Coordinates of C-alpha atoms in Angstrom, one line a residue:
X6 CA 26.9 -30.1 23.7
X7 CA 26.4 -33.8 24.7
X8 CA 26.0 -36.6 21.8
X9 CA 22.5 -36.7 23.5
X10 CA 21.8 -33.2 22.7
X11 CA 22.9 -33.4 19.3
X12 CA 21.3 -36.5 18.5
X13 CA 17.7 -34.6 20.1
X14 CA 18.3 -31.4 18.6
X15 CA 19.2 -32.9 15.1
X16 CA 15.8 -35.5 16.0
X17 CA 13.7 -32.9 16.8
X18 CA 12.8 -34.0 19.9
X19 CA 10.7 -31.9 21.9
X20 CA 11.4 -33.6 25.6
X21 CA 15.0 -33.4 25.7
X22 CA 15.5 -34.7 29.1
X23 CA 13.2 -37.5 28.7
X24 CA 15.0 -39.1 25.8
X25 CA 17.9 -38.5 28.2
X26 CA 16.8 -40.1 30.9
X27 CA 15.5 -43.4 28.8
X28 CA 19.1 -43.6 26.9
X29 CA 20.8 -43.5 30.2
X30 CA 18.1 -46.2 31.0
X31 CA 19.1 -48.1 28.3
X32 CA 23.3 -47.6 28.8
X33 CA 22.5 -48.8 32.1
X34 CA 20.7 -52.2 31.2
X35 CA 23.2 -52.8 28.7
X36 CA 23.8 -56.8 29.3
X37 CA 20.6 -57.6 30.7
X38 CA 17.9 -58.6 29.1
X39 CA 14.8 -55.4 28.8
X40 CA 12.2 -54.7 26.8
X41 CA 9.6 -52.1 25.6
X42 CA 7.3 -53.2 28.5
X43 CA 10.7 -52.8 30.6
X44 CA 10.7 -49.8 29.4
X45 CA 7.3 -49.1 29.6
X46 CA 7.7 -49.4 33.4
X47 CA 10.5 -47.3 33.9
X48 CA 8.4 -44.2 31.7
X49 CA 5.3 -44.9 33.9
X50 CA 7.4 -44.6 37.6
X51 CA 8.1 -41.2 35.4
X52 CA 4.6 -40.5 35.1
X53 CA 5.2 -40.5 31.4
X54 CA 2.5 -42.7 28.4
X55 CA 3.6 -45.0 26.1
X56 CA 2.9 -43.2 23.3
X57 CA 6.2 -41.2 24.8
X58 CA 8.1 -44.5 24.9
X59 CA 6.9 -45.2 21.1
X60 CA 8.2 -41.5 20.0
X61 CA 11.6 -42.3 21.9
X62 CA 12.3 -45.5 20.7
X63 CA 11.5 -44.3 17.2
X64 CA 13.8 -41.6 17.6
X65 CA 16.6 -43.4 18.7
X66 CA 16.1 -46.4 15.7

């Protein structure tokens, strides 16, 4: 099991490989500058809300 999947499973997060896909997101802008809106972007080219990007980011804080 990944650090990912422990760190959903022990989060209760229901979209596994969403929060996946937005950490890897994240590893990859390390050293640039992003934001939510960034973010925000990136969920929507997903076909994904914001109120998934709120429930992520709160998950991973």
């Amino acid at each position: 099991m990944t650090t990912l999947s422990r760190i959903g499973t022990q989060k209760w997060i229901s979209r596994q490989d969403l929060f996946e896909r937005v950490v890897k997101y994240i590893i990859e802008n390390m050293g640039k500058t992003f934001s939510a809106s960034s973010i925000a972007k990136f969920l929507k080219n997903e076909h994904r809300n914001r109120k998934i990007l709120d429930g992520v980011l709160e998950n991973l804080g």
